[in-house]
mmCIF file of C-alpha atoms in Angstrom:
data_model
loop_
_atom_site.group_PDB
_atom_site.id
_atom_site.type_symbol
_atom_site.label_atom_id
_atom_site.label_comp_id
_atom_site.label_asym_id
_atom_site.label_seq_id
_atom_site.Cartn_x
_atom_site.Cartn_y
_atom_site.Cartn_z
ATOM 1 C CA MET A 30 1.773 -27.341 15.728
ATOM 2 C CA GLN A 31 1.619 -23.797 17.113
ATOM 3 C CA TYR A 32 5.041 -24.022 18.700
ATOM 4 C CA GLU A 33 6.638 -25.445 15.553
ATOM 5 C CA THR A 34 5.017 -22.749 13.395
ATOM 6 C CA PHE A 35 6.473 -20.030 15.594
ATOM 7 C CA LYS A 36 9.846 -21.748 16.076
ATOM 8 C CA LYS A 37 10.474 -22.187 12.349
ATOM 9 C CA ALA A 38 9.405 -18.616 11.607
ATOM 10 C CA ARG A 39 11.659 -17.198 14.325
ATOM 11 C CA GLU A 40 14.667 -19.186 13.151
ATOM 12 C CA PHE A 41 14.299 -17.864 9.621
ATOM 13 C CA ILE A 42 14.059 -14.299 10.903
ATOM 14 C CA TYR A 43 17.247 -14.599 12.933
ATOM 15 C CA ARG A 44 19.115 -16.216 10.062
ATOM 16 C CA ASN A 45 17.964 -13.929 7.253
ATOM 17 C CA ALA A 46 16.187 -10.741 8.299
ATOM 18 C CA ARG A 47 17.400 -7.218 7.666
ATOM 19 C CA PRO A 48 17.960 -5.112 10.806
ATOM 20 C CA ILE A 49 14.609 -3.355 10.301
ATOM 21 C CA ASP A 50 12.731 -6.658 9.993
ATOM 22 C CA LEU A 51 14.533 -8.128 13.008
ATOM 23 C CA ALA A 52 13.724 -5.020 15.068
ATOM 24 C CA MET A 53 10.069 -5.262 14.034
ATOM 25 C CA TRP A 54 9.994 -8.949 14.937
ATOM 26 C CA ARG A 55 11.492 -8.292 18.344
ATOM 27 C CA TYR A 56 9.065 -5.452 18.992
ATOM 28 C CA HIS A 57 6.013 -7.592 18.281
ATOM 29 C CA PHE A 58 7.065 -10.946 19.705
ATOM 30 C CA GLU A 59 10.000 -10.499 22.080
ATOM 31 C CA SER A 60 9.281 -7.257 23.951
ATOM 32 C CA GLY A 61 11.723 -5.348 21.781
ATOM 33 C CA SER A 62 11.805 -1.563 21.891
ATOM 34 C CA ALA A 63 10.238 0.942 19.528
ATOM 35 C CA ASP A 64 13.506 2.883 19.699
ATOM 36 C CA ASP A 65 15.290 -0.001 17.980
ATOM 37 C CA VAL A 66 12.726 0.093 15.186
ATOM 38 C CA TYR A 67 13.158 3.850 14.784
ATOM 39 C CA THR A 68 16.942 3.448 14.687
ATOM 40 C CA ALA A 69 16.802 0.741 12.016
ATOM 41 C CA LEU A 70 14.212 2.630 9.997
ATOM 42 C CA SER A 71 16.188 5.889 10.070
ATOM 43 C CA ALA A 72 18.918 4.229 7.956
ATOM 44 C CA TYR A 73 16.497 4.308 5.010
ATOM 45 C CA GLN A 74 15.662 8.027 5.331
ATOM 46 C CA ASN A 75 17.385 10.592 3.120
ATOM 47 C CA SER A 76 18.271 14.148 4.098
ATOM 48 C CA ASP A 77 15.166 15.415 2.263
ATOM 49 C CA GLY A 78 13.011 13.425 4.691
ATOM 50 C CA GLY A 79 11.864 10.829 2.164
ATOM 51 C CA PHE A 80 12.720 7.138 2.189
ATOM 52 C CA ALA A 81 14.664 4.920 -0.210
ATOM 53 C CA TYR A 82 17.260 2.081 -0.349
ATOM 54 C CA GLY A 83 14.847 -0.799 -0.808
ATOM 55 C CA ILE A 84 12.711 -0.293 2.297
ATOM 56 C CA GLU A 85 10.107 -1.561 -0.197
ATOM 57 C CA PRO A 86 12.159 -4.508 -1.489
ATOM 58 C CA ASP A 87 10.730 -4.576 -5.017
ATOM 59 C CA PHE A 88 12.679 -1.463 -6.054
ATOM 60 C CA LEU A 89 16.145 -0.444 -4.896
ATOM 61 C CA ASN A 90 16.126 3.256 -5.771
ATOM 62 C CA VAL A 91 18.518 5.266 -3.557
ATOM 63 C CA ASN A 92 16.477 8.437 -4.137
ATOM 64 C CA SER A 93 13.457 9.296 -2.024
ATOM 65 C CA THR A 94 10.109 8.258 -3.478
ATOM 66 C CA PRO A 95 6.505 8.571 -2.303
ATOM 67 C CA ILE A 96 6.042 4.777 -2.322
ATOM 68 C CA ALA A 97 9.146 4.086 -0.224
ATOM 69 C CA THR A 98 8.078 6.844 2.166
ATOM 70 C CA TRP A 99 4.609 5.310 2.448
ATOM 71 C CA CYS A 100 6.236 1.931 3.145
ATOM 72 C CA ALA A 101 8.247 3.458 5.988
ATOM 73 C CA ILE A 102 5.052 4.918 7.432
ATOM 74 C CA ARG A 103 3.517 1.433 7.391
ATOM 75 C CA HIS A 104 6.313 0.304 9.692
ATOM 76 C CA LEU A 105 5.621 3.243 11.993
ATOM 77 C CA ARG A 106 1.895 2.479 12.020
ATOM 78 C CA GLU A 107 2.626 -1.027 13.277
ATOM 79 C CA ILE A 108 4.449 0.187 16.366
ATOM 80 C CA GLY A 109 2.487 3.379 17.014
ATOM 81 C CA ILE A 110 3.497 6.666 15.431
ATOM 82 C CA ASP A 111 5.230 9.266 17.579
ATOM 83 C CA GLY A 112 4.019 12.388 15.831
ATOM 84 C CA LYS A 113 6.807 14.524 17.292
ATOM 85 C CA CYS A 114 9.787 12.338 16.353
ATOM 86 C CA ALA A 115 12.479 13.346 13.866
ATOM 87 C CA ILE A 116 11.456 10.671 11.350
ATOM 88 C CA VAL A 117 7.886 11.985 11.160
ATOM 89 C CA ASN A 118 9.084 15.585 10.904
ATOM 90 C CA GLY A 119 11.354 14.537 8.030
ATOM 91 C CA ILE A 120 8.485 12.815 6.234
ATOM 92 C CA LEU A 121 6.323 15.915 6.547
ATOM 93 C CA LYS A 122 9.193 17.999 5.148
ATOM 94 C CA TYR A 123 9.474 15.670 2.152
ATOM 95 C CA LEU A 124 5.728 15.754 1.507
ATOM 96 C CA ASP A 125 5.695 19.543 1.790
ATOM 97 C CA SER A 126 8.561 19.932 -0.688
ATOM 98 C CA GLY A 127 6.408 19.246 -3.748
ATOM 99 C CA LYS A 128 8.885 16.631 -4.942
ATOM 100 C CA ASP A 129 7.331 13.787 -6.943
ATOM 101 C CA PHE A 130 3.939 15.518 -6.846
ATOM 102 C CA SER A 131 1.776 16.808 -9.700
ATOM 103 C CA ASN A 132 -1.896 17.157 -10.647
ATOM 104 C CA GLY A 133 -2.893 16.952 -6.990
ATOM 105 C CA LYS A 134 -1.253 13.574 -6.366
ATOM 106 C CA TRP A 135 2.054 12.020 -5.369
ATOM 107 C CA HIS A 136 3.720 9.807 -7.943
ATOM 108 C CA ASN A 137 3.433 6.041 -7.842
ATOM 109 C CA THR A 138 6.489 5.618 -10.082
ATOM 110 C CA VAL A 139 9.373 8.059 -10.563
ATOM 111 C CA PRO A 140 12.062 8.302 -13.279
ATOM 112 C CA THR A 141 14.964 7.398 -10.962
ATOM 113 C CA ASN A 142 13.390 3.981 -10.334
ATOM 114 C CA ASN A 143 14.745 3.008 -13.741
ATOM 115 C CA ASP A 144 18.343 3.531 -12.599
ATOM 116 C CA SER A 145 18.278 0.644 -10.102
ATOM 117 C CA PRO A 146 16.977 -2.935 -10.058
ATOM 118 C CA HIS A 147 13.207 -2.966 -9.778
ATOM 119 C CA ALA A 148 10.075 -4.971 -10.494
ATOM 120 C CA ILE A 149 8.332 -4.227 -13.767
ATOM 121 C CA TRP A 150 5.420 -2.474 -12.031
ATOM 122 C CA TRP A 151 7.824 0.101 -10.545
ATOM 123 C CA HIS A 152 9.288 0.942 -13.953
ATOM 124 C CA CYS A 153 8.692 4.589 -14.901
ATOM 125 C CA ARG A 154 7.393 4.644 -18.455
ATOM 126 C CA ASP A 155 8.386 7.536 -20.725
ATOM 127 C CA GLY A 156 10.514 8.973 -17.926
ATOM 128 C CA VAL A 157 7.558 10.815 -16.375
ATOM 129 C CA GLY A 158 6.245 10.276 -12.843
ATOM 130 C CA LYS A 159 2.771 8.783 -12.557
ATOM 131 C CA PRO A 160 0.341 10.555 -10.176
ATOM 132 C CA ASP A 161 -1.838 7.954 -8.457
ATOM 133 C CA ASP A 162 -4.186 7.374 -5.514
ATOM 134 C CA ASN A 163 -1.607 4.813 -4.357
ATOM 135 C CA PRO A 164 0.006 6.198 -2.196
ATOM 136 C CA THR A 165 -1.548 9.692 -2.371
ATOM 137 C CA VAL A 166 -4.654 9.118 -0.263
ATOM 138 C CA SER A 167 -2.685 7.478 2.545
ATOM 139 C CA LEU A 168 0.066 10.117 2.525
ATOM 140 C CA ALA A 169 -2.566 12.864 2.602
ATOM 141 C CA GLY A 170 -4.257 11.210 5.570
ATOM 142 C CA PHE A 171 -0.910 10.957 7.361
ATOM 143 C CA ALA A 172 -0.292 14.682 6.809
ATOM 144 C CA LEU A 173 -3.745 15.584 8.142
ATOM 145 C CA ARG A 174 -3.229 13.400 11.204
ATOM 146 C CA TYR A 175 0.304 14.542 12.083
ATOM 147 C CA GLY A 176 0.904 17.802 10.211
ATOM 148 C CA ASP A 177 0.438 21.402 11.339
ATOM 149 C CA ARG A 178 -3.128 22.520 10.625
ATOM 150 C CA ARG A 179 -1.816 25.986 9.794
ATOM 151 C CA SER A 180 0.560 24.718 7.101
ATOM 152 C CA ALA A 181 0.203 24.838 3.335
ATOM 153 C CA LEU A 182 0.692 21.054 3.294
ATOM 154 C CA TYR A 183 -2.346 20.573 5.531
ATOM 155 C CA GLY A 184 -4.518 22.710 3.254
ATOM 156 C CA ARG A 185 -3.298 20.880 0.154
ATOM 157 C CA CYS A 186 -3.972 17.492 1.736
ATOM 158 C CA ALA A 187 -7.414 18.562 2.944
ATOM 159 C CA ASP A 188 -8.336 19.305 -0.673
ATOM 160 C CA ILE A 189 -6.870 15.956 -1.794
ATOM 161 C CA VAL A 190 -8.884 14.054 0.799
ATOM 162 C CA LYS A 191 -12.163 15.812 -0.005
ATOM 163 C CA ASN A 192 -11.751 15.257 -3.740
ATOM 164 C CA CYS A 193 -10.578 11.648 -3.520
ATOM 165 C CA ILE A 194 -13.218 10.519 -1.051
ATOM 166 C CA THR A 195 -16.020 12.231 -2.973
ATOM 167 C CA ARG A 196 -14.882 10.445 -6.124
ATOM 168 C CA PHE A 197 -14.496 7.125 -4.283
ATOM 169 C CA ILE A 198 -18.020 7.250 -2.840
ATOM 170 C CA GLU A 199 -19.411 7.886 -6.314
ATOM 171 C CA ASP A 200 -17.246 5.310 -8.104
ATOM 172 C CA PRO A 201 -15.273 2.971 -5.783
ATOM 173 C CA THR A 202 -12.160 1.270 -7.143
ATOM 174 C CA ASP A 203 -11.631 -2.458 -6.605
ATOM 175 C CA GLU A 204 -7.814 -2.337 -6.977
ATOM 176 C CA MET A 205 -6.551 -3.901 -3.759
ATOM 177 C CA HIS A 206 -3.472 -1.724 -3.240
ATOM 178 C CA ILE A 207 -5.484 1.464 -3.661
ATOM 179 C CA LEU A 208 -8.168 0.081 -1.354
ATOM 180 C CA TYR A 209 -5.519 -0.520 1.302
ATOM 181 C CA CYS A 210 -4.497 3.133 1.029
ATOM 182 C CA TYR A 211 -8.120 4.203 1.408
ATOM 183 C CA LEU A 212 -8.432 2.039 4.521
ATOM 184 C CA GLU A 213 -5.403 3.793 5.990
ATOM 185 C CA LEU A 214 -6.972 7.147 5.094
ATOM 186 C CA PHE A 215 -10.193 6.120 6.836
ATOM 187 C CA GLU A 216 -8.268 5.237 10.000
ATOM 188 C CA TYR A 217 -6.320 8.515 9.961
ATOM 189 C CA CYS A 218 -9.548 10.500 9.568
ATOM 190 C CA ALA A 219 -11.253 8.551 12.354
ATOM 191 C CA GLN A 220 -8.390 9.495 14.704
ATOM 192 C CA ILE A 221 -8.762 13.244 14.149
ATOM 193 C CA ASN A 222 -11.002 14.929 16.705
ATOM 194 C CA GLY A 223 -13.885 16.761 15.108
ATOM 195 C CA PHE A 224 -12.977 15.671 11.588
ATOM 196 C CA ASP A 225 -15.661 17.091 9.302
ATOM 197 C CA LEU A 226 -14.105 17.409 5.853
ATOM 198 C CA ILE A 227 -16.182 14.555 4.462
ATOM 199 C CA ASP A 228 -19.180 12.355 5.298
ATOM 200 C CA MET A 229 -17.450 9.602 7.261
ATOM 201 C CA ASP A 230 -20.537 7.391 7.380
ATOM 202 C CA ALA A 231 -20.874 7.399 3.599
ATOM 203 C CA PHE A 232 -17.143 6.832 3.176
ATOM 204 C CA ARG A 233 -17.177 3.937 5.624
ATOM 205 C CA ALA A 234 -20.148 2.251 3.918
ATOM 206 C CA ALA A 235 -18.659 2.523 0.422
ATOM 207 C CA LEU A 236 -15.174 1.506 1.530
ATOM 208 C CA PHE A 237 -16.111 -1.489 3.652
ATOM 209 C CA ALA A 238 -18.497 -2.873 1.008
ATOM 210 C CA THR A 239 -15.832 -2.559 -1.696
ATOM 211 C CA VAL A 240 -13.110 -4.157 0.417
ATOM 212 C CA LYS A 241 -15.356 -7.112 1.194
ATOM 213 C CA LYS A 242 -16.159 -7.657 -2.502
ATOM 214 C CA SER A 243 -12.505 -7.419 -3.536
ATOM 215 C CA VAL A 244 -11.390 -10.538 -1.646
ATOM 216 C CA CYS A 245 -10.856 -13.466 -4.006
ATOM 217 C CA ALA A 246 -13.619 -16.016 -3.445
ATOM 218 C CA ASP A 247 -11.462 -18.921 -4.652
ATOM 219 C CA SER A 248 -9.327 -19.771 -1.624
ATOM 220 C CA SER A 249 -7.304 -22.286 -3.683
ATOM 221 C CA LYS A 250 -5.574 -19.287 -5.290
ATOM 222 C CA TRP A 251 -4.686 -17.516 -2.053
ATOM 223 C CA PHE A 252 -1.183 -18.988 -1.745
ATOM 224 C CA THR A 253 -0.443 -19.863 -5.358
ATOM 225 C CA GLU A 254 -1.379 -16.665 -7.225
ATOM 226 C CA TYR A 255 -1.116 -12.948 -6.545
ATOM 227 C CA VAL A 256 -4.741 -12.399 -5.577
ATOM 228 C CA CYS A 257 -6.497 -10.493 -2.825
ATOM 229 C CA LYS A 258 -6.659 -12.516 0.397
ATOM 230 C CA PRO A 259 -8.430 -11.312 3.558
ATOM 231 C CA SER A 260 -5.067 -10.602 5.220
ATOM 232 C CA MET A 261 -4.215 -8.125 2.448
ATOM 233 C CA PHE A 262 -6.107 -5.554 4.520
ATOM 234 C CA PHE A 263 -4.811 -6.598 7.912
ATOM 235 C CA ASP A 264 -2.510 -4.166 9.692
ATOM 236 C CA SER A 265 -2.345 -5.661 13.190
ATOM 237 C CA SER A 266 -5.789 -4.285 14.078
ATOM 238 C CA LYS A 267 -9.089 -6.176 14.098
ATOM 239 C CA LEU A 268 -10.948 -3.753 11.845
ATOM 240 C CA LEU A 269 -10.565 -6.315 9.066
ATOM 241 C CA PHE A 270 -12.702 -8.874 10.897
ATOM 242 C CA ASP A 271 -15.633 -6.445 10.948
ATOM 243 C CA ILE A 272 -15.302 -5.794 7.227
ATOM 244 C CA VAL A 273 -14.627 -9.196 5.683
ATOM 245 C CA GLY A 274 -16.037 -11.433 8.388
ATOM 246 C CA ARG A 275 -14.169 -13.387 11.009
ATOM 247 C CA GLU A 276 -15.092 -16.784 9.529
ATOM 248 C CA LEU A 277 -13.409 -16.062 6.180
ATOM 249 C CA CYS A 278 -10.399 -14.544 7.943
ATOM 250 C CA ALA A 279 -10.112 -17.619 10.155
ATOM 251 C CA LYS A 280 -10.212 -19.860 7.075
ATOM 252 C CA GLU A 281 -7.114 -18.125 5.758
ATOM 253 C CA GLY A 282 -5.521 -18.434 9.173
ATOM 254 C CA ARG A 283 -6.009 -22.195 9.234
ATOM 255 C CA MET A 284 -4.606 -22.445 5.713
ATOM 256 C CA LEU A 285 -1.545 -20.449 6.779
ATOM 257 C CA LEU A 286 -0.608 -23.208 9.195
ATOM 258 C CA ASP A 287 -0.857 -25.801 6.419
ATOM 259 C CA VAL A 288 1.138 -23.977 3.740
ATOM 260 C CA GLN A 289 4.072 -22.773 5.840
ATOM 261 C CA LEU A 290 7.240 -24.000 4.138
ATOM 262 C CA PRO A 291 9.866 -26.165 5.900
ATOM 263 C CA ASP A 292 12.217 -23.166 6.279
ATOM 264 C CA GLY A 293 9.548 -21.264 8.249
ATOM 265 C CA THR A 294 8.496 -18.958 5.411
ATOM 266 C CA TRP A 295 5.418 -18.652 3.229
ATOM 267 C CA PRO A 296 5.334 -18.547 -0.579
ATOM 268 C CA VAL A 297 6.241 -15.307 -2.354
ATOM 269 C CA THR A 298 3.647 -15.407 -5.132
ATOM 270 C CA TRP A 299 5.085 -12.829 -7.532
ATOM 271 C CA LEU A 300 8.034 -12.279 -9.874
ATOM 272 C CA TRP A 301 9.649 -9.095 -11.179
ATOM 273 C CA HIS A 302 9.113 -10.180 -14.810
ATOM 274 C CA ASN A 303 12.494 -8.935 -15.996
ATOM 275 C CA ASP A 304 16.139 -10.044 -15.961
ATOM 276 C CA TYR A 305 17.273 -8.477 -12.683
ATOM 277 C CA THR A 306 18.804 -11.245 -10.574
ATOM 278 C CA GLU A 307 18.478 -8.941 -7.551
ATOM 279 C CA PHE A 308 14.924 -10.215 -7.397
ATOM 280 C CA TYR A 309 16.142 -13.264 -5.478
ATOM 281 C CA VAL A 310 17.728 -11.070 -2.803
ATOM 282 C CA SER A 311 14.572 -8.996 -2.562
ATOM 283 C CA LYS A 312 12.469 -12.143 -2.432
ATOM 284 C CA ASN A 313 14.387 -13.191 0.658
ATOM 285 C CA MET A 314 13.735 -9.768 2.194
ATOM 286 C CA TRP A 315 10.022 -10.150 1.538
ATOM 287 C CA LYS A 316 9.944 -13.487 3.322
ATOM 288 C CA SER A 317 10.742 -11.890 6.686
ATOM 289 C CA ASN A 318 8.070 -9.262 6.113
ATOM 290 C CA ILE A 319 5.505 -11.897 5.177
ATOM 291 C CA ILE A 320 6.419 -13.975 8.226
ATOM 292 C CA ARG A 321 5.819 -11.028 10.550
ATOM 293 C CA GLN A 322 2.489 -10.130 8.977
ATOM 294 C CA ASN A 323 1.275 -13.723 9.033
ATOM 295 C CA MET A 324 2.261 -14.237 12.652
ATOM 296 C CA LEU A 325 0.497 -11.019 13.675
ATOM 297 C CA TYR A 326 -2.562 -12.178 11.739
ATOM 298 C CA LEU A 327 -2.556 -15.604 13.403
ATOM 299 C CA ARG A 328 -2.152 -14.015 16.818
ATOM 300 C CA ALA A 329 -5.043 -11.605 16.241
ATOM 301 C CA LEU A 330 -7.243 -14.530 15.211
ATOM 302 C CA GLY A 331 -6.303 -16.422 18.367
ATOM 303 C CA ILE A 332 -4.929 -19.299 16.306
ATOM 304 C CA LEU A 333 -1.465 -18.754 17.781
ATOM 305 C CA GLU A 334 -1.264 -17.681 21.398
ATOM 306 C CA LEU A 335 2.045 -15.847 21.553
#
């Protein structure tokens, strides 16, 4: 069973994956190099340092956006971020530029999204960017972790982090995508020596309790509807097991083996809810991403020994 699960997944990757997804697969499962990941990822970076071109497959904007840039950082987090590399320096330049930023937050949607195929949730209503905690809190944490402490960007992000975490502790959100960003922020803060901008113990308690409550209790919906599964918060570390509980995480892992499709993929449980036929191309892109995340999850659980 384990061998067939891996074999089918690998075959799909080699037949369908984009260069970035193939490089990520090789890095995690075939001793591939981080340099290959950086090379593939750099193709999505614009001259302003931001990312675009469907690195997040649900919108194909060729202009840099905060969400696409956050998505690129997720790839870097998986392989270990080199804080001195050109890609990271470019990202910091983009964040420092003030582009797609207002009211103390980066924009979740931007007007140029509307010029390219995109899912309905990435549509920019009224042609005005929407400031949002997703991805602001994660981007701010990234800048604190890898930016110059003497820079204006660092000071701006320090204020963002203090304000957002204070508000979160008082009134936690249960929106799963925002919670994921707050988890990334928590990890960035925990990596900074002597970090004292906020009460980390209070932040940890509020965040972990909210994440645990946000997981859908009805496991029958996990692979048929777009609901919050335990693996939503998994990022190749085992922090999730401490938050949600290893038993519930293992239940999803066992179900993953049962619901893998004959072509080696797992169900994509969302639609774009519009007439763009490009959705079916993007859906195929997502499948490789989902395969990688599921295989990393199964390996971390010890269900697949790879």
